[in-house]
Coordinates of C-alpha atoms and ligand atoms in Angstrom, one line a residue:
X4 CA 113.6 266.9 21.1
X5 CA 114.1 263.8 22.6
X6 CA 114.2 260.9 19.5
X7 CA 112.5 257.8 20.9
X8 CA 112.7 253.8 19.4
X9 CA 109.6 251.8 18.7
X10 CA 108.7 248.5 18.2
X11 CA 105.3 247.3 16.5
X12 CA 104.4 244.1 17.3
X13 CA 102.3 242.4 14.8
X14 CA 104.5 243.8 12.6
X15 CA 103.0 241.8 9.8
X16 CA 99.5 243.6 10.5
X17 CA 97.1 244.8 7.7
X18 CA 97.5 248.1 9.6
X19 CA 101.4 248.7 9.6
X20 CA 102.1 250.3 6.9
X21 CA 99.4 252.7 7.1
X22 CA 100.5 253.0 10.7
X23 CA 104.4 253.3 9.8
X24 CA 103.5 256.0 7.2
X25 CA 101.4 257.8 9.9
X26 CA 104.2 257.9 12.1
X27 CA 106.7 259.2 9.6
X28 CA 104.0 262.3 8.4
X29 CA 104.2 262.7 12.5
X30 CA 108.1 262.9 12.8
X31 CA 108.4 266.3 14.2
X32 CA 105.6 265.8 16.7
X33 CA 107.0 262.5 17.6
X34 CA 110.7 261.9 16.7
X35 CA 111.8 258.3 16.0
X36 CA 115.4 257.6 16.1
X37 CA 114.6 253.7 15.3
X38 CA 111.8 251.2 14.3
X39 CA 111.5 247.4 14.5
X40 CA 108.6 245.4 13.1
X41 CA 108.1 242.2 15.2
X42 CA 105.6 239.3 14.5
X43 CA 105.9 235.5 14.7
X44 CA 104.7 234.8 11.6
X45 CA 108.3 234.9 9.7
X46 CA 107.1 234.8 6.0
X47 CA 104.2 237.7 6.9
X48 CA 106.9 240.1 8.3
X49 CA 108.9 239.4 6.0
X50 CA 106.7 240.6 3.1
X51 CA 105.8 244.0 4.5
X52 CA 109.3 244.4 6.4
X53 CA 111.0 244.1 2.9
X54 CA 108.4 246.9 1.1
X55 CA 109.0 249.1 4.1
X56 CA 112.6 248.7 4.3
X57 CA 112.6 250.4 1.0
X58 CA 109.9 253.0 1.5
X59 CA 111.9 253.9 4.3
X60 CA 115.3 254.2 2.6
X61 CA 113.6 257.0 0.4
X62 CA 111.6 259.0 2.9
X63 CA 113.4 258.4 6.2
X64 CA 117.0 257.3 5.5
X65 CA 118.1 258.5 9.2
X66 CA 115.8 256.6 10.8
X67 CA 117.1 252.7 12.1
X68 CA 114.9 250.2 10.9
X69 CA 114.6 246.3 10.9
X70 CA 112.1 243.5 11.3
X71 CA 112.8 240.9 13.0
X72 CA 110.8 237.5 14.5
X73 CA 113.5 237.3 17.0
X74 CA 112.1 239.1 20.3
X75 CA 114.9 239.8 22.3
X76 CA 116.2 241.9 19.2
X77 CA 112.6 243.4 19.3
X78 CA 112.0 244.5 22.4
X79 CA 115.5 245.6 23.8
X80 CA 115.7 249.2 24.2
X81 CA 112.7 250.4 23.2
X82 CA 110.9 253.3 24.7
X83 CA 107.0 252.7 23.1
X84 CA 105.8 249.3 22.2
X85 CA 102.9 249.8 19.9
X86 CA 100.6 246.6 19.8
X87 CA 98.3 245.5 17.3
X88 CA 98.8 241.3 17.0
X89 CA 95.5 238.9 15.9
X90 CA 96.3 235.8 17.5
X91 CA 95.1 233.5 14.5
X92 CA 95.0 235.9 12.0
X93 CA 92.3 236.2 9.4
X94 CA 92.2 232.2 9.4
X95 CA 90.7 232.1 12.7
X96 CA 88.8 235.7 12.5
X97 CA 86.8 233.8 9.5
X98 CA 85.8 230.6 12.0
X99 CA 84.9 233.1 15.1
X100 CA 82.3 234.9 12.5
X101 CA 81.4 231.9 11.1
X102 CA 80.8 229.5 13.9
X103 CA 78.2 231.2 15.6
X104 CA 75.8 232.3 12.6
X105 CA 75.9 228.7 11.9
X106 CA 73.9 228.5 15.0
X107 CA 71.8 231.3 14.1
X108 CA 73.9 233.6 16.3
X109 CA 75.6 237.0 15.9
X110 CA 79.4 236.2 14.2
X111 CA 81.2 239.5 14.7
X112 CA 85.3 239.6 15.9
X113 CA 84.8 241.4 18.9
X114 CA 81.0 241.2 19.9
X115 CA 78.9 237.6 21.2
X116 CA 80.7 234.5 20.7
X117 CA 83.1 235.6 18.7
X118 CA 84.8 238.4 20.3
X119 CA 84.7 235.1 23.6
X120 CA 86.9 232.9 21.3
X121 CA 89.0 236.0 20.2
X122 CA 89.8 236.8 24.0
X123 CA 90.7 233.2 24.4
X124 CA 93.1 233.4 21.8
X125 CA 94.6 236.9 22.7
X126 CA 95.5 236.8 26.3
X127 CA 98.0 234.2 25.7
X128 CA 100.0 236.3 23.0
X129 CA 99.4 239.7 24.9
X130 CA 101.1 238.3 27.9
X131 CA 103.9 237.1 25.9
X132 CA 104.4 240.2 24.4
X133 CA 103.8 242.0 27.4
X134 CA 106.8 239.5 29.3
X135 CA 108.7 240.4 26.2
X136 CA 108.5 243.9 26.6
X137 CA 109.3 243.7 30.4
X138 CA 112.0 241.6 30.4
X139 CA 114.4 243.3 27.6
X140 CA 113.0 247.3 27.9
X141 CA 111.3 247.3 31.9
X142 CA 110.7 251.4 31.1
X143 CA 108.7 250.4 27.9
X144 CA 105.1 251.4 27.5
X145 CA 103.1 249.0 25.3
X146 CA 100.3 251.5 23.4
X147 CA 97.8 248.6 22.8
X148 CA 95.1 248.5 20.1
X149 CA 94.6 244.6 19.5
X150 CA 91.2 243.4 20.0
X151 CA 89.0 242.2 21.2
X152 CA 90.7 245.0 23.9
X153 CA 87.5 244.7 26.5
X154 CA 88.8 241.3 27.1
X155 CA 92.5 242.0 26.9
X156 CA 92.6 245.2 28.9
X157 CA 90.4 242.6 31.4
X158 CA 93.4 239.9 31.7
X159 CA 96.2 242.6 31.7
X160 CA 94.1 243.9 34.9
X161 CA 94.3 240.6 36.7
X162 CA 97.5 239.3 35.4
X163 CA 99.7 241.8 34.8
X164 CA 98.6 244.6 36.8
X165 CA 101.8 246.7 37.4
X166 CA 102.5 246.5 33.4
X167 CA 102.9 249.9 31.8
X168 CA 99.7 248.9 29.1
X169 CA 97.8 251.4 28.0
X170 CA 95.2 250.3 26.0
X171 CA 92.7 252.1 23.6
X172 CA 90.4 251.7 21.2
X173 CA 90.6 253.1 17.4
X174 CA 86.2 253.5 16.7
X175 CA 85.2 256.0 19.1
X176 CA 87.8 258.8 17.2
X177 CA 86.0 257.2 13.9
X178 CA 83.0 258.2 15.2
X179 CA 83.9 261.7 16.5
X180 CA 85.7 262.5 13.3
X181 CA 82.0 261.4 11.9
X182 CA 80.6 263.9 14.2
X183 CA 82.5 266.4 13.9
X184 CA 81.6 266.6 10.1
X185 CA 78.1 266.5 11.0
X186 CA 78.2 269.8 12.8
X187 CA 81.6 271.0 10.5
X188 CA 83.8 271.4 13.1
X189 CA 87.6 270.2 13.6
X190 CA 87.5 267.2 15.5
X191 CA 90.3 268.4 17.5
X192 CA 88.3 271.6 18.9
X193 CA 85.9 269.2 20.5
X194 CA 85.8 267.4 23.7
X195 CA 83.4 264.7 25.2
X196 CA 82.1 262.8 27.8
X197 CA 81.4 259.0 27.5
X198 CA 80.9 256.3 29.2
X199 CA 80.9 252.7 28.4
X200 CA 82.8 249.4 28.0
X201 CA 85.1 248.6 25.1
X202 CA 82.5 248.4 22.4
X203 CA 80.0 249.7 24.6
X204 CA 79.4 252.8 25.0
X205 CA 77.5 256.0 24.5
X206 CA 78.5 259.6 24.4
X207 CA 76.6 261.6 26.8
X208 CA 78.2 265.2 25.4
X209 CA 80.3 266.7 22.8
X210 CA 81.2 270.8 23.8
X211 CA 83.7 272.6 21.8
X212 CA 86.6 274.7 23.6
X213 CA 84.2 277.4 24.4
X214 CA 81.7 275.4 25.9
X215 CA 79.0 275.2 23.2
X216 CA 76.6 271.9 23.4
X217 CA 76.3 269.6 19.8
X218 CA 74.6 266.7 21.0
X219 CA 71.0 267.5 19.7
X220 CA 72.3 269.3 17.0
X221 CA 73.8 266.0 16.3
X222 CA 71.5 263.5 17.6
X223 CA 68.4 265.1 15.2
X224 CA 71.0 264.5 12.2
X225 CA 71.7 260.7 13.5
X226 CA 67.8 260.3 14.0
X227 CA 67.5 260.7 10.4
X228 CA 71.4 259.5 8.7
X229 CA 73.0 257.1 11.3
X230 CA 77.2 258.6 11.1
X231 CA 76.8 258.2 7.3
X232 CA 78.2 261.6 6.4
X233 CA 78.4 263.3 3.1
X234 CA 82.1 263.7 2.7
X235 CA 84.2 260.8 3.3
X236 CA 86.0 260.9 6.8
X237 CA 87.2 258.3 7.9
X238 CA 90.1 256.0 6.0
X239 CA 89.3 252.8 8.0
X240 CA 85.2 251.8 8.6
X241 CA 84.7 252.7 4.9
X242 CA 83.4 248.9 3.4
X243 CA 80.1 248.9 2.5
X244 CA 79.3 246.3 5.8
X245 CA 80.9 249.6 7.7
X246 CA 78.4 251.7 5.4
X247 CA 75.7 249.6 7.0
X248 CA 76.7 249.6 10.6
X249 CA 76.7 253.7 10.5
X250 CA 73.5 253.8 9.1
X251 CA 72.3 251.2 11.5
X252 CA 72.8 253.9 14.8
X253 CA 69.6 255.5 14.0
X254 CA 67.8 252.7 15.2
X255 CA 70.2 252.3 18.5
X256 CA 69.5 256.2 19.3
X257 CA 65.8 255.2 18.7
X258 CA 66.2 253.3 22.5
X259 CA 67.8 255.9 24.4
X260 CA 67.5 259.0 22.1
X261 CA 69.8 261.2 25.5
X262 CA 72.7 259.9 24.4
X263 CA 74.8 259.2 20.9
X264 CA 75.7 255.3 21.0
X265 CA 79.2 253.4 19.6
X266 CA 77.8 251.4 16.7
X267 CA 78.9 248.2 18.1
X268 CA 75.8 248.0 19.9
X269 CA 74.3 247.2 17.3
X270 CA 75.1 243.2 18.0
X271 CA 73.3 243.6 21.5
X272 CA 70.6 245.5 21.0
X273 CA 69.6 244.3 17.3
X274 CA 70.9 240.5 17.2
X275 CA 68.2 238.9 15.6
X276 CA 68.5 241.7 12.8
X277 CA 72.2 241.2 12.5
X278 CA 71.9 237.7 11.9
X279 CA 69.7 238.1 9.3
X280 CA 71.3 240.3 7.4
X281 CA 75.0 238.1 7.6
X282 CA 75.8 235.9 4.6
X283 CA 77.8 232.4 7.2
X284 CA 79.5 232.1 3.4
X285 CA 80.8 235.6 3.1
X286 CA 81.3 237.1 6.6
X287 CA 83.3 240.8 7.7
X288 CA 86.9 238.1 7.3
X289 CA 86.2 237.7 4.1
X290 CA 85.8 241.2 2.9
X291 CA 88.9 242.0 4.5
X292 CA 90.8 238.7 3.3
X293 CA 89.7 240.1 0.0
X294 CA 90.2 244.1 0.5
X295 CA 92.7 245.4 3.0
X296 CA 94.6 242.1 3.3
X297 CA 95.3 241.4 -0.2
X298 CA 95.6 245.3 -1.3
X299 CA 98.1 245.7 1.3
X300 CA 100.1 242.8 0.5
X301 CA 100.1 243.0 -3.5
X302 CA 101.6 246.6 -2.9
X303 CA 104.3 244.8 -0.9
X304 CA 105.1 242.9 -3.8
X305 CA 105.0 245.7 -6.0
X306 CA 107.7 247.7 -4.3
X307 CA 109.5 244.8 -3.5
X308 CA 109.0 243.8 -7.5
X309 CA 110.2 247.6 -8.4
X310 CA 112.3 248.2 -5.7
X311 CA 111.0 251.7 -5.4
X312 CA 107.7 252.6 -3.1
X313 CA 107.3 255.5 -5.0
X314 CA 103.8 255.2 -6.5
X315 CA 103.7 252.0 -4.4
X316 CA 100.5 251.7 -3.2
X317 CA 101.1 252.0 0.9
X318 CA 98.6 254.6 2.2
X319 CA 99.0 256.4 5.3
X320 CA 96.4 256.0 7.8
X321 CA 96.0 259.6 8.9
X322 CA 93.0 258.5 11.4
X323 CA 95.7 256.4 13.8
X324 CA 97.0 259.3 14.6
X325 CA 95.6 259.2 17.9
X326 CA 98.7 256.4 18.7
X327 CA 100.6 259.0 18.0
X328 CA 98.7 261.5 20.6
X329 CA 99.0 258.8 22.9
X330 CA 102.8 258.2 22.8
X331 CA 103.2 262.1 22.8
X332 CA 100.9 262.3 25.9
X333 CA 103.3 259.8 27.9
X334 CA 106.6 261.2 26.4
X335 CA 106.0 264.8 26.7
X336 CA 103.0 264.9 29.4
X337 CA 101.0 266.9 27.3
X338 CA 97.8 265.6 29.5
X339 CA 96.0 265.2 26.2
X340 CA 92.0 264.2 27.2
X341 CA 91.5 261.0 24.9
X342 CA 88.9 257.9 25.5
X343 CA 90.8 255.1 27.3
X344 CA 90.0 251.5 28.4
X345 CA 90.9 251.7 32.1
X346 CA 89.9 250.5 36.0
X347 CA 86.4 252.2 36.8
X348 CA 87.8 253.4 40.5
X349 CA 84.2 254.9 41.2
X350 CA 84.8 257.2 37.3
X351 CA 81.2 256.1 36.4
X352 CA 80.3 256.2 40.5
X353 CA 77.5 253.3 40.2
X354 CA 79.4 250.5 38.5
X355 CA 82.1 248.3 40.1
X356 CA 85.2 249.9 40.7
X357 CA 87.0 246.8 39.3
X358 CA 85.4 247.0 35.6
X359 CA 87.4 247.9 32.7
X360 CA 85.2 250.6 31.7
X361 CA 85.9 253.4 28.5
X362 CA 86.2 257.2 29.6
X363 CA 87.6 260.1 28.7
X364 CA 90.9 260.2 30.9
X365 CA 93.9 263.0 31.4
X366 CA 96.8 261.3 30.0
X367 CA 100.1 262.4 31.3
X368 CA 103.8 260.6 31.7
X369 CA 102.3 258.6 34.6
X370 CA 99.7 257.5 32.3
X371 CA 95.5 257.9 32.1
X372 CA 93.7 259.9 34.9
X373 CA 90.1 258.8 34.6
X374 CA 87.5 262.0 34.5
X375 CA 84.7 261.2 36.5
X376 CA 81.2 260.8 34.4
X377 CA 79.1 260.6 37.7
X378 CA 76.0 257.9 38.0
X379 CA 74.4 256.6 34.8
X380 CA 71.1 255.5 33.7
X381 CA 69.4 252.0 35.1
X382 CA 69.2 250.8 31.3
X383 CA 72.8 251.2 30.4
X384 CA 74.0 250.4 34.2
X385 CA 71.8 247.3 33.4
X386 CA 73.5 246.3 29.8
X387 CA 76.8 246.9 30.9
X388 CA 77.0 245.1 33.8
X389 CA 75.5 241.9 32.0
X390 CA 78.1 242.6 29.3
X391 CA 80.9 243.3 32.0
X392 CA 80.7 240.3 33.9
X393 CA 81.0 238.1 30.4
X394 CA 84.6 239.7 29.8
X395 CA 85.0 238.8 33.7
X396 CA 84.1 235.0 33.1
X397 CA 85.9 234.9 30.1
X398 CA 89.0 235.9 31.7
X399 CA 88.3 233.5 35.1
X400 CA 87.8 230.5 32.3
X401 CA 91.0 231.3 31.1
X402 CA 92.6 231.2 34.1
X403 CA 90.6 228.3 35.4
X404 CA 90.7 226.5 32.6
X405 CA 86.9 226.4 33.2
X406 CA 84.7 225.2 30.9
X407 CA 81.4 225.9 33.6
X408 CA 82.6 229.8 33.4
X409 CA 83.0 229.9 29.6
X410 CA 79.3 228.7 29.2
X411 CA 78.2 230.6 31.4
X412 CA 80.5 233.7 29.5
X413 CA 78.2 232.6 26.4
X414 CA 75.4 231.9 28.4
X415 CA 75.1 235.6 29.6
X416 CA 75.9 237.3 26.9
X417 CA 73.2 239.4 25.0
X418 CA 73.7 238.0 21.7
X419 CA 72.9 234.2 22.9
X420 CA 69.5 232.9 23.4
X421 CA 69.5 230.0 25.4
X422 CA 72.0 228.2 27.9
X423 CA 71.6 225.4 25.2
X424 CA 72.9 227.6 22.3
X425 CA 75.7 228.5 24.2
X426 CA 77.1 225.4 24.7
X427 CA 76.4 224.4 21.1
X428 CA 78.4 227.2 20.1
X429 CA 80.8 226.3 22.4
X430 CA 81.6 223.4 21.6
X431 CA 82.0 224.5 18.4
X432 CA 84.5 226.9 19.0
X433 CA 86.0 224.4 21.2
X434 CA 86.6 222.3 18.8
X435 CA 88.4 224.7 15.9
X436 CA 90.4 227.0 19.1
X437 CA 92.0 223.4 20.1
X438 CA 95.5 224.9 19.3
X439 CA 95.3 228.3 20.4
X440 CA 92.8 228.0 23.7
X441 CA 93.9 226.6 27.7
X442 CA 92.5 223.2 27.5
X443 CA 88.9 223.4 29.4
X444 CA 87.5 220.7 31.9
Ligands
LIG507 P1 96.4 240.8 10.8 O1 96.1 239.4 11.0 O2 96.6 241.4 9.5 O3 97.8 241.2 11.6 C1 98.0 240.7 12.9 C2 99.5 240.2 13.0 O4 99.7 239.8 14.3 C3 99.8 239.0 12.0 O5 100.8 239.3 11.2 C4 100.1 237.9 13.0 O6 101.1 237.0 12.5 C5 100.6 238.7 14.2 N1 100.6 238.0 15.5 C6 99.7 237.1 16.0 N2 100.1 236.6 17.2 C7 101.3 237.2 17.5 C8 102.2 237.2 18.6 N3 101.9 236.4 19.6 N4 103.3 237.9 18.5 C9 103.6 238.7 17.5 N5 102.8 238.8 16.4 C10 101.6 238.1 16.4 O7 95.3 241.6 11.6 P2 94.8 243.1 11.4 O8 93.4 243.1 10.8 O9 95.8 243.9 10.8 O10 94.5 243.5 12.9 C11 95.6 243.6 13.9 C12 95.0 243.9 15.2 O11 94.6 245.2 15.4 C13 93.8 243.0 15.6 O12 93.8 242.7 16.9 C14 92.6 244.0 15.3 O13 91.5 243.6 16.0 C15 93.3 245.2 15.9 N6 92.6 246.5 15.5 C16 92.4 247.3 16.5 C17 91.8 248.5 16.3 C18 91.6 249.4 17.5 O14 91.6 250.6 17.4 N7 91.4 248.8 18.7 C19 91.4 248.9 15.0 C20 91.7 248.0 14.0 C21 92.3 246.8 14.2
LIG508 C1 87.4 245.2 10.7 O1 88.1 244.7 9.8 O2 86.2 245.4 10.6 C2 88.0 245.3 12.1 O3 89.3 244.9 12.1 C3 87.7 246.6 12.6 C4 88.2 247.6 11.7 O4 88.3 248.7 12.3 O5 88.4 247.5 10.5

């Protein structure tokens, strides 16, 4: 079997070593003949780079690894890029949370206001990873995962539209994993249909192999539960905020009870309750800052300290292994069905064809082949396209440089009461993004 070389970029991530382990449990499914970690942040990448460096010495000592800030060494010769960068990092996640709710509106990374000043921040460093990727490896795919990805898979559309960017989204197979538990089955032996943005979407069937519908089966148990399962299924959304958010899609179901909704839409349909129930002192950052991010990075110390990972604290993260399906699908054209961010092209048949839209897609070595979902509802038509056309104006203020279209990007979103509170916010936001954002007039 064809051995292949990777590069992570945002090598310093809270995710890579989970991700790196994941990769090495998935060696014979996807054979790595050398990995680089990249980031920008030199101190950060060389933290974890160090850890893994040893890890790697005692479980994979064929494989060629370095980490690097340098991105020509990076990105030459690489077949799969996989990207998961935060433009920012937790410093900035914290102000995008925080900035809003001081305005009494939803603060959530990828959702309202937040997610806008996100998107701001992350086209610039996708397209200079993307430019990267294409100038030293032009075969390269880039398997994207950073966020907020509505808004990223957006600018890639209008700026880079011949780039080989895949981009996908991690909650969806958390939720299906949830699912699957519900009704005990393997998630693998199950296959949907969906439709929906980027953290926005709602799943309209889930069939196993031999046909057989679960969606009531499952809807009367998320009537009652939410996802919140019995067992423990998921290695990611389990913080007691995440606890919350599953429980919280029994009320979402309550609007539309057809179809099983992503939990994100919680911050749309349920803003007001959202906001009450956030502390501006101690948002989502800081439970990370104070969980993930600092577990992750006193284990690097630890192995770096013992100079041995065994018992060293680095979990592997057994749900991304969906990157790994991905990279598989392209490599080997195993046209594995997976939910992918993508260009509608009449796939939901009454929405634009030029909205980044989520649906299960073929995926094969030319890529995703979207499955068409046929014409949906006048409620969710009517949510989505509100919600579309914010990622639209976000990515035509970038551009522009607009201020007008940013407001109105706030303005329009669901999560925003009043023209007046969007510009508050705005300005805001304006004010902390000054070194990462296009300067607005
Ligand atoms: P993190 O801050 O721990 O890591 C991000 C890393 O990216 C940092 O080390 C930072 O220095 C680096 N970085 C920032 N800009 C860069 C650039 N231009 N070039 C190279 N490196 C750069 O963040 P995290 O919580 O580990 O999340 C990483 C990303 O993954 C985020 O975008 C997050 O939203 C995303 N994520 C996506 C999914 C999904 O399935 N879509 C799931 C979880 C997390
Ligand atoms: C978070 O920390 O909540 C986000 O980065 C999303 C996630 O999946 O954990």
């Amino acid at each position: 079997m064809k051995k292949f070389s990777v590069v992570i970029a945002g090598g310093g991530s809270t995710f890579t070593p989970g991700i790196v382990m994941m990769m090495l449990d998935n060696m014979d499914r996807f054979p790595m003949r050398e990995l680089v970690l990249y980031d920008n942040d030199e101190e950060r990448q060389a933290q974890l780079g160090e850890a893994l460096e040893i890890l790697l010495k005692e479980q994979a000592p064929d494989l060629k690894f370095s980490y690097t800030t340098n991105p020509k060494v990076a990105f030459t010769n690489k077949d799969f890029c996989m990207a998961h960068i935060r433009v920012g990092k937790y410093e900035m996640r914290e102000k995008d949370e925080k900035v809003p709710l001081r305005h009494g509106v939803v603060g959530q990374e990828t959702c309202g206001p937040g997610g806008i000043a996100y998107g701001m921040r992350s086209i610039t460093g996708m397209l200079e990873i993307i430019d990267y990727m294409e100038k030293y490896s032009p075969n390269c795919w880039m398997l994207n995962y950073s966020n907020p990805a509505a808004i990223v898979a957006e600018a890639c559309r209008v700026l880079r539209p011949d780039s080989k960017v895949l981009n996908i989204c991690d909650m969806p197979v958390g939720t299906l994993r949830r699912m699957s538990q519900i009704i005990e089955k393997d998630p693998a032996d199950l296959e949907v249909r969906y439709f929906g943005l980027n953290h926005f979407g709602w799943w309209t069937s889930i069939k196993d192999k031999e046909g057989h519908e679960y969606i009531d089966q499952i809807r009367d148990y998320v009537a009652e539960n939410g996802y919140l399962t019995k067992v423990e299924v998921d290695t990611q959304h389990m913080d007691q905020s995440w606890q919350e958010t599953h429980k919280k899609a029994k009320d979402l179901l309550a609007v539309n009870p057809s179809y099983l909704p992503n939990t994100y839409l919680k911050y749309y349909l349920y803003p007001d309750y959202e906001v009450a129930h956030s502390n501006v002192e101690y948002t989502r950052a800081n439970e990370v800052m104070n969980g993930r991010e600092k577990e992750v990075f006193t284990a690097a110390r630890n192995i770096i300290e013992k100079g041995t990972a065994v018992d060293g604290g680095f979990h592997i993260d057994s749900h991304a292994s969906f990157i790994v399906d991905l990279a598989r699908a392209i490599a080997f054209n195993t046209h594995e069905r997976m939910l992918m961010i993508v260009e509608n092209n009449g796939a939901i048949a009454n929405f634009p064809d030029d909205a980044m839209v989520e649906v299960p897609c073929i995926v094969g070595n030319d890529g995703p082949e979207p499955l068409a979902q046929g014409k949906i509802p006048p409620f969710e038509q009517a949510m989505m396209f509100q919600q579309v056309t914010v990622e639209k104006l976000v990515v035509e203020a970038y551009i522009e440089g607009s201020y007008q279209k940013l407001w109105q990007a706030l303005t329009l979103s669901k999560t925003v009461p009043s023209a007046k509170v969007a510009k508050d916010v705005l300005d805001d936001l304006i004010e902390v993004n000054r070194e990462y954002w296009p300067e607005l007039r």
